[in-house]
N, CA, C and O atoms as a Tripos MOL2 file, in Angstrom:
@<TRIPOS>MOLECULE
protein
  244   243    61     0     0
PROTEIN
NO_CHARGES

@<TRIPOS>ATOM
      1 N           0.8640   -1.1660    0.0000 N.3       1 MET1
      2 CA          0.0000    0.0000    0.0000 C.3       1 MET1
      3 C           0.9070    1.2240    0.0000 C.2       1 MET1
      4 O           1.6460    1.4790    0.9510 O.2       1 MET1
      5 N           0.8280    1.9630   -1.0830 N.am      2 THR2
      6 CA          1.7310    3.0990   -1.2110 C.3       2 THR2
      7 C           1.0380    4.4420   -1.3720 C.2       2 THR2
      8 O           1.6920    5.4840   -1.3490 O.2       2 THR2
      9 N          -0.2970    4.4270   -1.5360 N.am      3 CYS3
     10 CA         -0.9850    5.6990   -1.7850 C.3       3 CYS3
     11 C          -2.4210    5.6400   -1.2640 C.2       3 CYS3
     12 O          -2.8820    4.6030   -0.7880 O.2       3 CYS3
     13 N          -3.1020    6.7550   -1.3630 N.am      4 GLY4
     14 CA         -4.4850    6.8310   -0.9260 C.3       4 GLY4
     15 C          -5.4040    5.9110   -1.7050 C.2       4 GLY4
     16 O          -6.3550    5.3600   -1.1490 O.2       4 GLY4
     17 N          -5.1280    5.7400   -2.9910 N.am      5 HIS5
     18 CA         -5.9370    4.8320   -3.8020 C.3       5 HIS5
     19 C          -5.8090    3.4040   -3.2790 C.2       5 HIS5
     20 O          -6.8040    2.6890   -3.1560 O.2       5 HIS5
     21 N          -4.5880    2.9960   -2.9720 N.am      6 CYS6
     22 CA         -4.3590    1.6550   -2.4130 C.3       6 CYS6
     23 C          -5.1280    1.4980   -1.1020 C.2       6 CYS6
     24 O          -5.8000    0.4890   -0.8860 O.2       6 CYS6
     25 N          -5.0260    2.4920   -0.2380 N.am      7 ALA7
     26 CA         -5.7130    2.4480    1.0520 C.3       7 ALA7
     27 C          -7.2210    2.3340    0.8530 C.2       7 ALA7
     28 O          -7.8750    1.5420    1.5320 O.2       7 ALA7
     29 N          -7.7770    3.1100   -0.0630 N.am      8 ASP8
     30 CA         -9.2180    3.0580   -0.3300 C.3       8 ASP8
     31 C          -9.6380    1.6940   -0.8760 C.2       8 ASP8
     32 O         -10.6980    1.1810   -0.5160 O.2       8 ASP8
     33 N          -8.8130    1.1060   -1.7400 N.am      9 THR9
     34 CA         -9.1220   -0.2050   -2.3070 C.3       9 THR9
     35 C          -9.1820   -1.2620   -1.2120 C.2       9 THR9
     36 O         -10.1060   -2.0750   -1.1830 O.2       9 THR9
     37 N          -8.2120   -1.2540   -0.3210 N.am     10 ILE10
     38 CA         -8.1740   -2.2220    0.7830 C.3      10 ILE10
     39 C          -9.3570   -1.9920    1.7170 C.2      10 ILE10
     40 O         -10.0220   -2.9440    2.1270 O.2      10 ILE10
     41 N          -9.6190   -0.7390    2.0520 N.am     11 LYS11
     42 CA        -10.7380   -0.3980    2.9300 C.3      11 LYS11
     43 C         -12.0600   -0.9050    2.3570 C.2      11 LYS11
     44 O         -12.8360   -1.5550    3.0570 O.2      11 LYS11
     45 N         -12.3120   -0.6060    1.0840 N.am     12 LYS12
     46 CA        -13.5530   -1.0380    0.4390 C.3      12 LYS12
     47 C         -13.6450   -2.5610    0.3700 C.2      12 LYS12
     48 O         -14.7080   -3.1320    0.6130 O.2      12 LYS12
     49 N         -12.5460   -3.2090    0.0430 N.am     13 ALA13
     50 CA        -12.5510   -4.6700   -0.0790 C.3      13 ALA13
     51 C         -12.9640   -5.3170    1.2380 C.2      13 ALA13
     52 O         -13.7690   -6.2480    1.2480 O.2      13 ALA13
     53 N         -12.4220   -4.8340    2.3340 N.am     14 ILE14
     54 CA        -12.7490   -5.4270    3.6410 C.3      14 ILE14
     55 C         -14.1650   -5.0610    4.0600 C.2      14 ILE14
     56 O         -14.9480   -5.9300    4.4430 O.2      14 ILE14
     57 N         -14.4950   -3.7760    3.9890 N.am     15 GLU15
     58 CA        -15.8090   -3.3400    4.4730 C.3      15 GLU15
     59 C         -16.9720   -3.9120    3.6650 C.2      15 GLU15
     60 O         -18.0500   -4.1240    4.2190 O.2      15 GLU15
     61 N         -16.7800   -4.1690    2.3690 N.am     16 THR16
     62 CA        -17.8690   -4.7460    1.5910 C.3      16 THR16
     63 C         -17.9540   -6.2560    1.7480 C.2      16 THR16
     64 O         -19.0300   -6.8340    1.5980 O.2      16 THR16
     65 N         -16.8430   -6.8930    2.0460 N.am     17 THR17
     66 CA        -16.8350   -8.3440    2.2120 C.3      17 THR17
     67 C         -17.2730   -8.7530    3.6130 C.2      17 THR17
     68 O         -17.9150   -9.7880    3.7890 O.2      17 THR17
     69 N         -16.9300   -7.9470    4.6020 N.am     18 VAL18
     70 CA        -17.2810   -8.2550    5.9860 C.3      18 VAL18
     71 C         -18.1050   -7.0980    6.5560 C.2      18 VAL18
     72 O         -17.5460   -6.1780    7.1520 O.2      18 VAL18
     73 N         -19.4260   -7.1370    6.3770 N.am     19 PRO19
     74 CA        -20.2790   -6.0660    6.8980 C.3      19 PRO19
     75 C         -20.0960   -5.9020    8.4090 C.2      19 PRO19
     76 O         -19.9130   -6.8750    9.1410 O.2      19 PRO19
     77 N         -20.1490   -4.6730    8.8430 N.am     20 GLY20
     78 CA        -19.9980   -4.3880   10.2690 C.3      20 GLY20
     79 C         -18.5740   -4.0700   10.6780 C.2      20 GLY20
     80 O         -18.3080   -3.8130   11.8520 O.2      20 GLY20
     81 N         -17.6440   -4.0840    9.7100 N.am     21 THR21
     82 CA        -16.2670   -3.7240   10.0340 C.3      21 THR21
     83 C         -16.0310   -2.2430    9.7610 C.2      21 THR21
     84 O         -16.6820   -1.6320    8.9140 O.2      21 THR21
     85 N         -15.0940   -1.6950   10.4950 N.am     22 THR22
     86 CA        -14.6100   -0.3470   10.2570 C.3      22 THR22
     87 C         -13.1230   -0.4740    9.9920 C.2      22 THR22
     88 O         -12.3970   -1.0730   10.7850 O.2      22 THR22
     89 N         -12.6630    0.0890    8.8760 N.am     23 VAL23
     90 CA        -11.2740   -0.0840    8.4540 C.3      23 VAL23
     91 C         -10.5840    1.2660    8.3670 C.2      23 VAL23
     92 O         -11.1400    2.2330    7.8460 O.2      23 VAL23
     93 N          -9.3670    1.3150    8.8850 N.am     24 ASN24
     94 CA         -8.5010    2.4750    8.7440 C.3      24 ASN24
     95 C          -7.2300    1.9820    8.0660 C.2      24 ASN24
     96 O          -6.4650    1.2190    8.6570 O.2      24 ASN24
     97 N          -7.0020    2.4120    6.8330 N.am     25 ALA25
     98 CA         -5.8040    2.0310    6.0890 C.3      25 ALA25
     99 C          -4.9440    3.2720    5.9110 C.2      25 ALA25
    100 O          -5.3870    4.2580    5.3210 O.2      25 ALA25
    101 N          -3.7270    3.2310    6.4140 N.am     26 ASP26
    102 CA         -2.8370    4.3840    6.3880 C.3      26 ASP26
    103 C          -1.6240    4.0980    5.5040 C.2      26 ASP26
    104 O          -0.7350    3.3440    5.8970 O.2      26 ASP26
    105 N          -1.5840    4.6970    4.3150 N.am     27 PRO27
    106 CA         -0.4660    4.4150    3.4160 C.3      27 PRO27
    107 C           0.8870    4.9010    3.9550 C.2      27 PRO27
    108 O           1.9200    4.3240    3.6140 O.2      27 PRO27
    109 N           0.9020    5.9350    4.7770 N.am     28 ALA28
    110 CA          2.1660    6.4460    5.3150 C.3      28 ALA28
    111 C           2.8490    5.4140    6.2170 C.2      28 ALA28
    112 O           4.0620    5.2170    6.1460 O.2      28 ALA28
    113 N           2.0520    4.7600    7.0640 N.am     29 SER29
    114 CA          2.6190    3.7610    7.9820 C.3      29 SER29
    115 C           2.5200    2.3480    7.4210 C.2      29 SER29
    116 O           3.1270    1.4140    7.9460 O.2      29 SER29
    117 N           1.7370    2.2030    6.3320 N.am     30 LYS30
    118 CA          1.4750    0.9030    5.7040 C.3      30 LYS30
    119 C           0.7480   -0.0550    6.6520 C.2      30 LYS30
    120 O           0.9240   -1.2720    6.5830 O.2      30 LYS30
    121 N          -0.0720    0.5210    7.5400 N.am     31 LEU31
    122 CA         -0.8290   -0.2800    8.4960 C.3      31 LEU31
    123 C          -2.3220   -0.2070    8.1980 C.2      31 LEU31
    124 O          -2.8460    0.8250    7.7780 O.2      31 LEU31
    125 N          -2.9820   -1.3230    8.4270 N.am     32 VAL32
    126 CA         -4.4270   -1.3970    8.2920 C.3      32 VAL32
    127 C          -4.9710   -1.8780    9.6210 C.2      32 VAL32
    128 O          -4.5500   -2.9170   10.1310 O.2      32 VAL32
    129 N          -5.9090   -1.1240   10.1860 N.am     33 SER33
    130 CA         -6.5580   -1.5710   11.4230 C.3      33 SER33
    131 C          -8.0270   -1.8320   11.1170 C.2      33 SER33
    132 O          -8.6740   -1.0800   10.3870 O.2      33 SER33
    133 N          -8.5330   -2.9130   11.6900 N.am     34 VAL34
    134 CA         -9.9020   -3.3270   11.4380 C.3      34 VAL34
    135 C         -10.5990   -3.5520   12.7600 C.2      34 VAL34
    136 O         -10.0930   -4.2550   13.6350 O.2      34 VAL34
    137 N         -11.7730   -2.9430   12.8990 N.am     35 THR35
    138 CA        -12.6210   -3.1640   14.0600 C.3      35 THR35
    139 C         -13.8770   -3.8460   13.5640 C.2      35 THR35
    140 O         -14.5390   -3.3640   12.6450 O.2      35 THR35
    141 N         -14.2000   -4.9690   14.1780 N.am     36 GLY36
    142 CA        -15.4110   -5.6700   13.7670 C.3      36 GLY36
    143 C         -15.2280   -7.1680   13.7380 C.2      36 GLY36
    144 O         -14.2130   -7.7010   14.1880 O.2      36 GLY36
    145 N         -16.2350   -7.8390   13.1970 N.am     37 PRO37
    146 CA        -16.3040   -9.2990   13.2550 C.3      37 PRO37
    147 C         -15.5520  -10.0060   12.1260 C.2      37 PRO37
    148 O         -16.1760  -10.5420   11.2100 O.2      37 PRO37
    149 N         -14.2420  -10.0130   12.1830 N.am     38 ALA38
    150 CA        -13.4640  -10.7310   11.1740 C.3      38 ALA38
    151 C         -12.2020  -11.2850   11.8050 C.2      38 ALA38
    152 O         -11.6010  -10.6540   12.6750 O.2      38 ALA38
    153 N         -11.8060  -12.4610   11.3660 N.am     39 ASP39
    154 CA        -10.5640  -13.0130   11.8820 C.3      39 ASP39
    155 C          -9.4150  -12.6790   10.9280 C.2      39 ASP39
    156 O          -9.6370  -12.3120    9.7740 O.2      39 ASP39
    157 N          -8.2120  -12.8100   11.4200 N.am     40 PHE40
    158 CA         -7.0400  -12.3970   10.6510 C.3      40 PHE40
    159 C          -6.9050  -13.1770    9.3460 C.2      40 PHE40
    160 O          -6.5660  -12.5910    8.3170 O.2      40 PHE40
    161 N          -7.1590  -14.4690    9.3670 N.am     41 ALA41
    162 CA         -7.0310  -15.2760    8.1450 C.3      41 ALA41
    163 C          -7.9830  -14.7790    7.0580 C.2      41 ALA41
    164 O          -7.6090  -14.7000    5.8880 O.2      41 ALA41
    165 N          -9.2060  -14.4460    7.4460 N.am     42 ALA42
    166 CA        -10.1780  -13.9350    6.4750 C.3      42 ALA42
    167 C          -9.7310  -12.5800    5.9300 C.2      42 ALA42
    168 O          -9.8290  -12.3320    4.7290 O.2      42 ALA42
    169 N          -9.2440  -11.7120    6.7980 N.am     43 LEU43
    170 CA         -8.7820  -10.3910    6.3580 C.3      43 LEU43
    171 C          -7.5920  -10.5200    5.4210 C.2      43 LEU43
    172 O          -7.5030   -9.8220    4.4110 O.2      43 LEU43
    173 N          -6.6930  -11.4070    5.7630 N.am     44 ARG44
    174 CA         -5.5110  -11.6320    4.9330 C.3      44 ARG44
    175 C          -5.9400  -12.0850    3.5300 C.2      44 ARG44
    176 O          -5.3920  -11.6170    2.5320 O.2      44 ARG44
    177 N          -6.9100  -12.9850    3.4570 N.am     45 ALA45
    178 CA         -7.4010  -13.4840    2.1680 C.3      45 ALA45
    179 C          -8.0640  -12.3650    1.3570 C.2      45 ALA45
    180 O          -7.8900  -12.2890    0.1410 O.2      45 ALA45
    181 N          -8.8170  -11.5090    2.0290 N.am     46 ILE46
    182 CA         -9.4950  -10.3960    1.3480 C.3      46 ILE46
    183 C          -8.4730   -9.4240    0.7640 C.2      46 ILE46
    184 O          -8.6020   -8.9980   -0.3840 O.2      46 ILE46
    185 N          -7.4650   -9.0770    1.5480 N.am     47 VAL47
    186 CA         -6.4380   -8.1380    1.0920 C.3      47 VAL47
    187 C          -5.6480   -8.7510   -0.0680 C.2      47 VAL47
    188 O          -5.3140   -8.0570   -1.0280 O.2      47 VAL47
    189 N          -5.3540  -10.0310    0.0200 N.am     48 THR48
    190 CA         -4.6420  -10.7210   -1.0550 C.3      48 THR48
    191 C          -5.4850  -10.7290   -2.3330 C.2      48 THR48
    192 O          -4.9680  -10.4820   -3.4230 O.2      48 THR48
    193 N          -6.7720  -11.0110   -2.1990 N.am     49 ALA49
    194 CA         -7.6720  -11.0260   -3.3590 C.3      49 ALA49
    195 C          -7.7890   -9.6410   -3.9960 C.2      49 ALA49
    196 O          -8.0620   -9.5250   -5.1910 O.2      49 ALA49
    197 N          -7.5850   -8.5970   -3.2010 N.am     50 ALA50
    198 CA         -7.6400   -7.2290   -3.7190 C.3      50 ALA50
    199 C          -6.3460   -6.8440   -4.4420 C.2      50 ALA50
    200 O          -6.2420   -5.7580   -5.0140 O.2      50 ALA50
    201 N          -5.3580   -7.7550   -4.4070 N.am     51 GLY51
    202 CA         -4.1220   -7.5010   -5.1430 C.3      51 GLY51
    203 C          -2.9500   -7.0230   -4.3110 C.2      51 GLY51
    204 O          -1.9600   -6.5390   -4.8600 O.2      51 GLY51
    205 N          -3.0420   -7.1480   -3.0110 N.am     52 TYR52
    206 CA         -1.9810   -6.6830   -2.1260 C.3      52 TYR52
    207 C          -1.4080   -7.8540   -1.3400 C.2      52 TYR52
    208 O          -2.0320   -8.9120   -1.2540 O.2      52 TYR52
    209 N          -0.2240   -7.6680   -0.7670 N.am     53 THR53
    210 CA          0.4260   -8.7310   -0.0220 C.3      53 THR53
    211 C           0.5620   -8.3350    1.4380 C.2      53 THR53
    212 O           1.4400   -7.5470    1.7880 O.2      53 THR53
    213 N          -0.2990   -8.8740    2.2950 N.am     54 PRO54
    214 CA         -0.1910   -8.5920    3.7300 C.3      54 PRO54
    215 C           1.1240   -9.1660    4.2600 C.2      54 PRO54
    216 O           1.5360  -10.2550    3.8630 O.2      54 PRO54
    217 N           1.7720   -8.4380    5.1470 N.am     55 SER55
    218 CA          3.0750   -8.9120    5.6180 C.3      55 SER55
    219 C           3.1990   -9.0100    7.1300 C.2      55 SER55
    220 O           4.2470   -9.4220    7.6290 O.2      55 SER55
    221 N           2.1930   -8.6550    7.8510 N.am     56 ALA56
    222 CA          2.3050   -8.6710    9.3090 C.3      56 ALA56
    223 C           1.2850   -9.5950    9.9210 C.2      56 ALA56
    224 O           0.3390  -10.0310    9.2650 O.2      56 ALA56
    225 N           1.4890   -9.8850   11.1740 N.am     57 SER57
    226 CA          0.5410  -10.6990   11.9150 C.3      57 SER57
    227 C          -0.3970   -9.7960   12.7090 C.2      57 SER57
    228 O          -0.1280   -8.6030   12.8500 O.2      57 SER57
    229 N          -1.4810  -10.3400   13.2230 N.am     58 PRO58
    230 CA         -2.4420   -9.4930   13.9420 C.3      58 PRO58
    231 C          -1.8500   -8.9070   15.2100 C.2      58 PRO58
    232 O          -1.0200   -9.5210   15.8790 O.2      58 PRO58
    233 N          -2.2960   -7.7160   15.5150 N.am     59 VAL59
    234 CA         -1.9000   -7.0340   16.7470 C.3      59 VAL59
    235 C          -3.1760   -6.6020   17.4450 C.2      59 VAL59
    236 O          -3.9660   -5.8460   16.8800 O.2      59 VAL59
    237 N          -3.3820   -7.0630   18.6440 N.am     60 ALA60
    238 CA         -4.5750   -6.6720   19.4030 C.3      60 ALA60
    239 C          -4.3440   -5.3100   20.0300 C.2      60 ALA60
    240 O          -3.2590   -5.0090   20.5270 O.2      60 ALA60
    241 N          -5.3750   -4.5050   19.9960 N.am     61 ALA61
    242 CA         -5.2720   -3.1640   20.5940 C.3      61 ALA61
    243 C          -5.8780   -3.1430   21.9640 C.2      61 ALA61
    244 O          -5.8840   -2.1010   22.6200 O.2      61 ALA61
@<TRIPOS>BOND
     1     1     2 1
     2     2     3 1
     3     3     4 2
     4     3     5 am
     5     5     6 1
     6     6     7 1
     7     7     8 2
     8     7     9 am
     9     9    10 1
    10    10    11 1
    11    11    12 2
    12    11    13 am
    13    13    14 1
    14    14    15 1
    15    15    16 2
    16    15    17 am
    17    17    18 1
    18    18    19 1
    19    19    20 2
    20    19    21 am
    21    21    22 1
    22    22    23 1
    23    23    24 2
    24    23    25 am
    25    25    26 1
    26    26    27 1
    27    27    28 2
    28    27    29 am
    29    29    30 1
    30    30    31 1
    31    31    32 2
    32    31    33 am
    33    33    34 1
    34    34    35 1
    35    35    36 2
    36    35    37 am
    37    37    38 1
    38    38    39 1
    39    39    40 2
    40    39    41 am
    41    41    42 1
    42    42    43 1
    43    43    44 2
    44    43    45 am
    45    45    46 1
    46    46    47 1
    47    47    48 2
    48    47    49 am
    49    49    50 1
    50    50    51 1
    51    51    52 2
    52    51    53 am
    53    53    54 1
    54    54    55 1
    55    55    56 2
    56    55    57 am
    57    57    58 1
    58    58    59 1
    59    59    60 2
    60    59    61 am
    61    61    62 1
    62    62    63 1
    63    63    64 2
    64    63    65 am
    65    65    66 1
    66    66    67 1
    67    67    68 2
    68    67    69 am
    69    69    70 1
    70    70    71 1
    71    71    72 2
    72    71    73 am
    73    73    74 1
    74    74    75 1
    75    75    76 2
    76    75    77 am
    77    77    78 1
    78    78    79 1
    79    79    80 2
    80    79    81 am
    81    81    82 1
    82    82    83 1
    83    83    84 2
    84    83    85 am
    85    85    86 1
    86    86    87 1
    87    87    88 2
    88    87    89 am
    89    89    90 1
    90    90    91 1
    91    91    92 2
    92    91    93 am
    93    93    94 1
    94    94    95 1
    95    95    96 2
    96    95    97 am
    97    97    98 1
    98    98    99 1
    99    99   100 2
   100    99   101 am
   101   101   102 1
   102   102   103 1
   103   103   104 2
   104   103   105 am
   105   105   106 1
   106   106   107 1
   107   107   108 2
   108   107   109 am
   109   109   110 1
   110   110   111 1
   111   111   112 2
   112   111   113 am
   113   113   114 1
   114   114   115 1
   115   115   116 2
   116   115   117 am
   117   117   118 1
   118   118   119 1
   119   119   120 2
   120   119   121 am
   121   121   122 1
   122   122   123 1
   123   123   124 2
   124   123   125 am
   125   125   126 1
   126   126   127 1
   127   127   128 2
   128   127   129 am
   129   129   130 1
   130   130   131 1
   131   131   132 2
   132   131   133 am
   133   133   134 1
   134   134   135 1
   135   135   136 2
   136   135   137 am
   137   137   138 1
   138   138   139 1
   139   139   140 2
   140   139   141 am
   141   141   142 1
   142   142   143 1
   143   143   144 2
   144   143   145 am
   145   145   146 1
   146   146   147 1
   147   147   148 2
   148   147   149 am
   149   149   150 1
   150   150   151 1
   151   151   152 2
   152   151   153 am
   153   153   154 1
   154   154   155 1
   155   155   156 2
   156   155   157 am
   157   157   158 1
   158   158   159 1
   159   159   160 2
   160   159   161 am
   161   161   162 1
   162   162   163 1
   163   163   164 2
   164   163   165 am
   165   165   166 1
   166   166   167 1
   167   167   168 2
   168   167   169 am
   169   169   170 1
   170   170   171 1
   171   171   172 2
   172   171   173 am
   173   173   174 1
   174   174   175 1
   175   175   176 2
   176   175   177 am
   177   177   178 1
   178   178   179 1
   179   179   180 2
   180   179   181 am
   181   181   182 1
   182   182   183 1
   183   183   184 2
   184   183   185 am
   185   185   186 1
   186   186   187 1
   187   187   188 2
   188   187   189 am
   189   189   190 1
   190   190   191 1
   191   191   192 2
   192   191   193 am
   193   193   194 1
   194   194   195 1
   195   195   196 2
   196   195   197 am
   197   197   198 1
   198   198   199 1
   199   199   200 2
   200   199   201 am
   201   201   202 1
   202   202   203 1
   203   203   204 2
   204   203   205 am
   205   205   206 1
   206   206   207 1
   207   207   208 2
   208   207   209 am
   209   209   210 1
   210   210   211 1
   211   211   212 2
   212   211   213 am
   213   213   214 1
   214   214   215 1
   215   215   216 2
   216   215   217 am
   217   217   218 1
   218   218   219 1
   219   219   220 2
   220   219   221 am
   221   221   222 1
   222   222   223 1
   223   223   224 2
   224   223   225 am
   225   225   226 1
   226   226   227 1
   227   227   228 2
   228   227   229 am
   229   229   230 1
   230   230   231 1
   231   231   232 2
   232   231   233 am
   233   233   234 1
   234   234   235 1
   235   235   236 2
   236   235   237 am
   237   237   238 1
   238   238   239 1
   239   239   240 2
   240   239   241 am
   241   241   242 1
   242   242   243 1
   243   243   244 2
@<TRIPOS>SUBSTRUCTURE
     1 MET1         2 RESIDUE 1 A MET
     2 THR2         6 RESIDUE 1 A THR
     3 CYS3        10 RESIDUE 1 A CYS
     4 GLY4        14 RESIDUE 1 A GLY
     5 HIS5        18 RESIDUE 1 A HIS
     6 CYS6        22 RESIDUE 1 A CYS
     7 ALA7        26 RESIDUE 1 A ALA
     8 ASP8        30 RESIDUE 1 A ASP
     9 THR9        34 RESIDUE 1 A THR
    10 ILE10       38 RESIDUE 1 A ILE
    11 LYS11       42 RESIDUE 1 A LYS
    12 LYS12       46 RESIDUE 1 A LYS
    13 ALA13       50 RESIDUE 1 A ALA
    14 ILE14       54 RESIDUE 1 A ILE
    15 GLU15       58 RESIDUE 1 A GLU
    16 THR16       62 RESIDUE 1 A THR
    17 THR17       66 RESIDUE 1 A THR
    18 VAL18       70 RESIDUE 1 A VAL
    19 PRO19       74 RESIDUE 1 A PRO
    20 GLY20       78 RESIDUE 1 A GLY
    21 THR21       82 RESIDUE 1 A THR
    22 THR22       86 RESIDUE 1 A THR
    23 VAL23       90 RESIDUE 1 A VAL
    24 ASN24       94 RESIDUE 1 A ASN
    25 ALA25       98 RESIDUE 1 A ALA
    26 ASP26      102 RESIDUE 1 A ASP
    27 PRO27      106 RESIDUE 1 A PRO
    28 ALA28      110 RESIDUE 1 A ALA
    29 SER29      114 RESIDUE 1 A SER
    30 LYS30      118 RESIDUE 1 A LYS
    31 LEU31      122 RESIDUE 1 A LEU
    32 VAL32      126 RESIDUE 1 A VAL
    33 SER33      130 RESIDUE 1 A SER
    34 VAL34      134 RESIDUE 1 A VAL
    35 THR35      138 RESIDUE 1 A THR
    36 GLY36      142 RESIDUE 1 A GLY
    37 PRO37      146 RESIDUE 1 A PRO
    38 ALA38      150 RESIDUE 1 A ALA
    39 ASP39      154 RESIDUE 1 A ASP
    40 PHE40      158 RESIDUE 1 A PHE
    41 ALA41      162 RESIDUE 1 A ALA
    42 ALA42      166 RESIDUE 1 A ALA
    43 LEU43      170 RESIDUE 1 A LEU
    44 ARG44      174 RESIDUE 1 A ARG
    45 ALA45      178 RESIDUE 1 A ALA
    46 ILE46      182 RESIDUE 1 A ILE
    47 VAL47      186 RESIDUE 1 A VAL
    48 THR48      190 RESIDUE 1 A THR
    49 ALA49      194 RESIDUE 1 A ALA
    50 ALA50      198 RESIDUE 1 A ALA
    51 GLY51      202 RESIDUE 1 A GLY
    52 TYR52      206 RESIDUE 1 A TYR
    53 THR53      210 RESIDUE 1 A THR
    54 PRO54      214 RESIDUE 1 A PRO
    55 SER55      218 RESIDUE 1 A SER
    56 ALA56      222 RESIDUE 1 A ALA
    57 SER57      226 RESIDUE 1 A SER
    58 PRO58      230 RESIDUE 1 A PRO
    59 VAL59      234 RESIDUE 1 A VAL
    60 ALA60      238 RESIDUE 1 A ALA
    61 ALA61      242 RESIDUE 1 A ALA
């Protein structure tokens, strides 16, 4: 994720696939935070299907 377009694509992919989630994708830090009913494996698959390569493991806040 290198730009606002990338961030918007990831945000839309997650929020439309998993209703009830709130996504914050920040291209500057290359971090995506998700609040809602989704597990990491599902999120990883969604981001991959959107054309991106997730590289980190989940971090609980």
